[in-house]
Structures are given as structure tokens and as C-alpha cells.
Amino acid sequence: MRLAFAAALGSPLLLAGCGGAQSWLSPLGPNAAETLDLFRLTLWVSAVVVLLVGGTLLHALFARRRWRGSDRYRLLLMAGGGVVLPAVVLPVFLVQSLRIDWPFAEERPAELTIDVVAWQFWWEIRYPSPDGGAPIVSANELRIPAGVPVRFRLTTADVIHSFWIPKLAGKVDMVPGRVNYALVQADAPDTFRGACFEFCGLQHAHMAFDVIAMPPKEFADWLRREAQPAQPPATEEAREGARLFIESGCGSCHAVRGLPGAEGEVAPDLTHVGSRRTIGAGMLPNRLGALAGWIAATQQVKPGANMPSFNQLSGPELHTLSAYLEGLR
Ligand code: CUA
């Protein structure tokens, strides 16, 4: 009785947790909608099966003994529950799941293919260059054209991660030595939240990214801008910030295209870091103070990340360095 009461009281609270930015129950793209359709089908078919089995159990308990013990009854149960039911239900699930597009992302048509490489604990993103040159490297923020299917080629630089944008498509694992694909489409321009869905280490829960779906024309313009190298530092402060960036060794892990000495390939590309919404893979809003705090106390903000805390830098140095990064738009 108490259990039933607790369940009745608790279920609305539990269901309230089904909403929000990471809810796949309110899809905003056809691939996620397919997943929800499959879930609904599974739910209703399973409900019917539960009713059938429950009914049979009740019948077995309360039907007249003569009928219950008969061979015809046993045959009916075995043929019905063991042959007919699975023979109908399983093919329905199979056919329905084969109709879903996103697990077959490698073959299905897509407007463009974007590479995503997972790292502990951030995302490297490589867009195809519009003029066929080297890929345009970015990090931790994904931009896609809205209304068209986009294919993702998913790999990992270290351990197993999983790529998931709940409102847009199902999750796909990123496995060492393998290339997996995901198909993603946003119905309309919007901002979505993506996350890692495979426990990958200390900061697994802080491995998120924003997905920004833009009108296709705006996306094309943005990609052209993103392909440009960083603006040379124009002010005295920016020049000092760039000097600190190189002097402190940031450039051996991070790249800033166009800045000599900043060609690192094992940490997020910072060429246009100032234009991103967050830093640290969704950890902090991208503001000057947050940047300074992040650089000075990376291991306090995100323990286990591969970047050390640069707490040897003075306050004014942190300010100068952050101002330079913020200006990389
Ligand atoms: Cu990457 Cu969990």
C-alpha cells in the first residue's frame, strides 16, 4: 500500500524529468522522430503482450480445472505464446527498425559529411572545405545547415565515447579503430545540446557541445568565415596576448591558424574560439572572466582534463591572454 502511494506520488516527479534540452521525447528532426515512433510502437505492442500474458495467467489461475489440464489447452498456449506471438511481433519490430534512417547513415543520402573526433573530454570537428582544400578544424560547437540531412563520420582519439544529440538523432558509439556514422537533420534553425553518452573517464559528464542549426545560406557564409585564419592581433593588448599564448606553451597543444608557433593538434583548435558560446566543452559560458578562470584553474574546474592549470600567470597576464582569445572571432 505504502509502495503504491509512493509510486503514485513519485511518478509525476519522475516524468517531469523527461523534458528539457536533452529530451528525446520531444524530437525536432526526422531521425529523432523515427526513434520516438519506434519507441511508441514497442511500447504499445509490449502492452498488448503484457495483457495477453496477464490474461493467460489469470485464466490459468481461475479457469475450470478440466479445461486447464486438457491437451488442447496446452497446445493452444504453446502454439499461441511460443510460435504465433513471436512470429508476428518480432518481424514487426524488425521491419520497423530497418525503416529507420540513422543507423544506415553511411549509405543514406546527405547534404554534407562532417568529421567528429572524440577526445577525453572534448570534441574535434572537421568541416569539409567549400573549395575542396584541407578540412576546416573547429571544436566543441557544431554548426549544421537546417532542413537537410547531415552525415557525421565518427571516430575517437583515445577511448570509447558516444555521440548523441537527443532531439535530433539516436546515439552512435565512437570506438577506437572504427569509423561509425550518424545521420542528423534539424527541422528548423535552432540550438540543441549534444553530449557524450558513453562513460569515458573522470569528466564524461562534462563532455557536451552546442549544435547550432542555421539556414543553409547562413551556414555557407559562416563556413567561409570559419575557413579564414585568425585575424592578426591588431591592438597592443592583443599582440601581448598572442605573445603570452606562445610563450606559455599554449601553441604546442592548441592551434590558432595564422599565428606562428600555434600548431598544436592535441587540444581544441582556437582559431575562432571567441565566436563560440561555451568553453571547456560546455563547461563555462564564453566570457572573459570565465576564460581567465579556466586558464588559471583548469584542474579545479575540470579535474582530469588534459590541460594543466596555468596558475603561474599573474592576474594581468590572464586578463591579456583571455582578451586575446576572446577577440579570436
Ligand atoms: Cu566522452 Cu563520455
PDB file of N, CA and C in Angstrom, residues 108-143:
ATOM      1  N   ARG A 108      22.824   6.326 -46.629  1.00  0.00           N
ATOM      2  CA  ARG A 108      21.703   7.223 -46.942  1.00  0.00           C
ATOM      3  C   ARG A 108      22.220   8.565 -47.459  1.00  0.00           C
ATOM      4  N   PRO A 109      21.451   9.202 -48.370  1.00  0.00           N
ATOM      5  CA  PRO A 109      21.927  10.465 -48.944  1.00  0.00           C
ATOM      6  C   PRO A 109      22.028  11.556 -47.878  1.00  0.00           C
ATOM      7  N   ALA A 110      23.060  12.396 -48.016  1.00  0.00           N
ATOM      8  CA  ALA A 110      23.248  13.514 -47.081  1.00  0.00           C
ATOM      9  C   ALA A 110      23.826  14.702 -47.832  1.00  0.00           C
ATOM     10  N   GLU A 111      23.557  15.871 -47.318  1.00  0.00           N
ATOM     11  CA  GLU A 111      23.991  17.112 -47.961  1.00  0.00           C
ATOM     12  C   GLU A 111      25.499  17.324 -47.803  1.00  0.00           C
ATOM     13  N   LEU A 112      26.017  17.024 -46.632  1.00  0.00           N
ATOM     14  CA  LEU A 112      27.462  17.111 -46.419  1.00  0.00           C
ATOM     15  C   LEU A 112      27.880  16.156 -45.324  1.00  0.00           C
ATOM     16  N   THR A 113      29.196  15.861 -45.272  1.00  0.00           N
ATOM     17  CA  THR A 113      29.718  14.962 -44.246  1.00  0.00           C
ATOM     18  C   THR A 113      30.702  15.728 -43.381  1.00  0.00           C
ATOM     19  N   ILE A 114      30.465  15.690 -42.080  1.00  0.00           N
ATOM     20  CA  ILE A 114      31.328  16.383 -41.118  1.00  0.00           C
ATOM     21  C   ILE A 114      32.018  15.325 -40.262  1.00  0.00           C
ATOM     22  N   ASP A 115      33.328  15.484 -40.056  1.00  0.00           N
ATOM     23  CA  ASP A 115      34.055  14.553 -39.197  1.00  0.00           C
ATOM     24  C   ASP A 115      34.020  15.031 -37.762  1.00  0.00           C
ATOM     25  N   VAL A 116      33.765  14.102 -36.847  1.00  0.00           N
ATOM     26  CA  VAL A 116      33.849  14.438 -35.426  1.00  0.00           C
ATOM     27  C   VAL A 116      34.786  13.428 -34.771  1.00  0.00           C
ATOM     28  N   VAL A 117      35.797  13.943 -34.077  1.00  0.00           N
ATOM     29  CA  VAL A 117      36.726  13.089 -33.344  1.00  0.00           C
ATOM     30  C   VAL A 117      36.538  13.369 -31.859  1.00  0.00           C
ATOM     31  N   ALA A 118      36.268  12.313 -31.076  1.00  0.00           N
ATOM     32  CA  ALA A 118      36.091  12.492 -29.637  1.00  0.00           C
ATOM     33  C   ALA A 118      37.436  12.372 -28.935  1.00  0.00           C
ATOM     34  N   TRP A 119      37.676  13.253 -27.996  1.00  0.00           N
ATOM     35  CA  TRP A 119      38.872  13.229 -27.151  1.00  0.00           C
ATOM     36  C   TRP A 119      38.396  13.276 -25.711  1.00  0.00           C
ATOM     37  N   GLN A 120      39.227  12.766 -24.782  1.00  0.00           N
ATOM     38  CA  GLN A 120      38.943  12.979 -23.363  1.00  0.00           C
ATOM     39  C   GLN A 120      39.253  14.444 -23.045  1.00  0.00           C
ATOM     40  N   PHE A 121      38.378  15.384 -22.834  1.00  0.00           N
ATOM     41  CA  PHE A 121      36.934  15.273 -22.801  1.00  0.00           C
ATOM     42  C   PHE A 121      36.390  16.417 -23.623  1.00  0.00           C
ATOM     43  N   TRP A 122      36.601  16.348 -24.929  1.00  0.00           N
ATOM     44  CA  TRP A 122      36.143  17.417 -25.811  1.00  0.00           C
ATOM     45  C   TRP A 122      35.939  16.852 -27.220  1.00  0.00           C
ATOM     46  N   TRP A 123      35.432  17.696 -28.109  1.00  0.00           N
ATOM     47  CA  TRP A 123      35.066  17.236 -29.455  1.00  0.00           C
ATOM     48  C   TRP A 123      35.846  18.010 -30.503  1.00  0.00           C
ATOM     49  N   GLU A 124      36.528  17.289 -31.371  1.00  0.00           N
ATOM     50  CA  GLU A 124      37.180  17.935 -32.515  1.00  0.00           C
ATOM     51  C   GLU A 124      36.233  17.828 -33.701  1.00  0.00           C
ATOM     52  N   ILE A 125      36.035  18.937 -34.412  1.00  0.00           N
ATOM     53  CA  ILE A 125      35.084  18.942 -35.521  1.00  0.00           C
ATOM     54  C   ILE A 125      35.793  19.403 -36.783  1.00  0.00           C
ATOM     55  N   ARG A 126      35.622  18.637 -37.852  1.00  0.00           N
ATOM     56  CA  ARG A 126      36.291  18.963 -39.119  1.00  0.00           C
ATOM     57  C   ARG A 126      35.248  19.088 -40.218  1.00  0.00           C
ATOM     58  N   TYR A 127      35.095  20.305 -40.712  1.00  0.00           N
ATOM     59  CA  TYR A 127      34.138  20.563 -41.796  1.00  0.00           C
ATOM     60  C   TYR A 127      34.855  20.426 -43.132  1.00  0.00           C
ATOM     61  N   PRO A 128      34.150  19.915 -44.136  1.00  0.00           N
ATOM     62  CA  PRO A 128      34.779  19.881 -45.460  1.00  0.00           C
ATOM     63  C   PRO A 128      34.932  21.302 -45.981  1.00  0.00           C
ATOM     64  N   SER A 129      36.085  21.576 -46.571  1.00  0.00           N
ATOM     65  CA  SER A 129      36.331  22.921 -47.093  1.00  0.00           C
ATOM     66  C   SER A 129      35.446  23.169 -48.321  1.00  0.00           C
ATOM     67  N   PRO A 130      34.801  24.340 -48.426  1.00  0.00           N
ATOM     68  CA  PRO A 130      33.934  24.599 -49.578  1.00  0.00           C
ATOM     69  C   PRO A 130      34.705  24.555 -50.900  1.00  0.00           C
ATOM     70  N   ASP A 131      36.015  24.885 -50.865  1.00  0.00           N
ATOM     71  CA  ASP A 131      36.775  24.874 -52.125  1.00  0.00           C
ATOM     72  C   ASP A 131      37.593  23.592 -52.288  1.00  0.00           C
ATOM     73  N   GLY A 132      37.284  22.580 -51.491  1.00  0.00           N
ATOM     74  CA  GLY A 132      37.954  21.285 -51.668  1.00  0.00           C
ATOM     75  C   GLY A 132      39.336  21.208 -51.035  1.00  0.00           C
ATOM     76  N   GLY A 133      39.738  22.223 -50.261  1.00  0.00           N
ATOM     77  CA  GLY A 133      41.058  22.205 -49.627  1.00  0.00           C
ATOM     78  C   GLY A 133      41.053  21.381 -48.349  1.00  0.00           C
ATOM     79  N   ALA A 134      42.024  21.688 -47.482  1.00  0.00           N
ATOM     80  CA  ALA A 134      42.127  20.973 -46.208  1.00  0.00           C
ATOM     81  C   ALA A 134      40.867  21.220 -45.380  1.00  0.00           C
ATOM     82  N   PRO A 135      40.473  20.240 -44.555  1.00  0.00           N
ATOM     83  CA  PRO A 135      39.271  20.433 -43.727  1.00  0.00           C
ATOM     84  C   PRO A 135      39.420  21.628 -42.784  1.00  0.00           C
ATOM     85  N   ILE A 136      38.276  22.213 -42.426  1.00  0.00           N
ATOM     86  CA  ILE A 136      38.267  23.357 -41.530  1.00  0.00           C
ATOM     87  C   ILE A 136      38.063  22.818 -40.113  1.00  0.00           C
ATOM     88  N   VAL A 137      39.070  23.008 -39.275  1.00  0.00           N
ATOM     89  CA  VAL A 137      39.038  22.391 -37.943  1.00  0.00           C
ATOM     90  C   VAL A 137      38.454  23.350 -36.923  1.00  0.00           C
ATOM     91  N   SER A 138      37.563  22.823 -36.091  1.00  0.00           N
ATOM     92  CA  SER A 138      36.975  23.594 -35.007  1.00  0.00           C
ATOM     93  C   SER A 138      36.772  22.646 -33.823  1.00  0.00           C
ATOM     94  N   ALA A 139      36.101  23.114 -32.780  1.00  0.00           N
ATOM     95  CA  ALA A 139      35.926  22.255 -31.598  1.00  0.00           C
ATOM     96  C   ALA A 139      34.702  22.652 -30.800  1.00  0.00           C
ATOM     97  N   ASN A 140      34.086  21.618 -30.199  1.00  0.00           N
ATOM     98  CA  ASN A 140      33.088  21.800 -29.128  1.00  0.00           C
ATOM     99  C   ASN A 140      31.836  22.575 -29.492  1.00  0.00           C
ATOM    100  N   GLU A 141      31.687  22.966 -30.721  1.00  0.00           N
ATOM    101  CA  GLU A 141      30.441  23.608 -31.150  1.00  0.00           C
ATOM    102  C   GLU A 141      30.213  23.198 -32.602  1.00  0.00           C
ATOM    103  N   LEU A 142      29.033  22.658 -32.817  1.00  0.00           N
ATOM    104  CA  LEU A 142      28.749  22.061 -34.110  1.00  0.00           C
ATOM    105  C   LEU A 142      27.749  22.937 -34.836  1.00  0.00           C
ATOM    106  N   ARG A 143      28.058  23.289 -36.063  1.00  0.00           N
ATOM    107  CA  ARG A 143      27.071  24.049 -36.841  1.00  0.00           C
ATOM    108  C   ARG A 143      26.652  23.223 -38.036  1.00  0.00           C
TER     109      ARG A 143
END
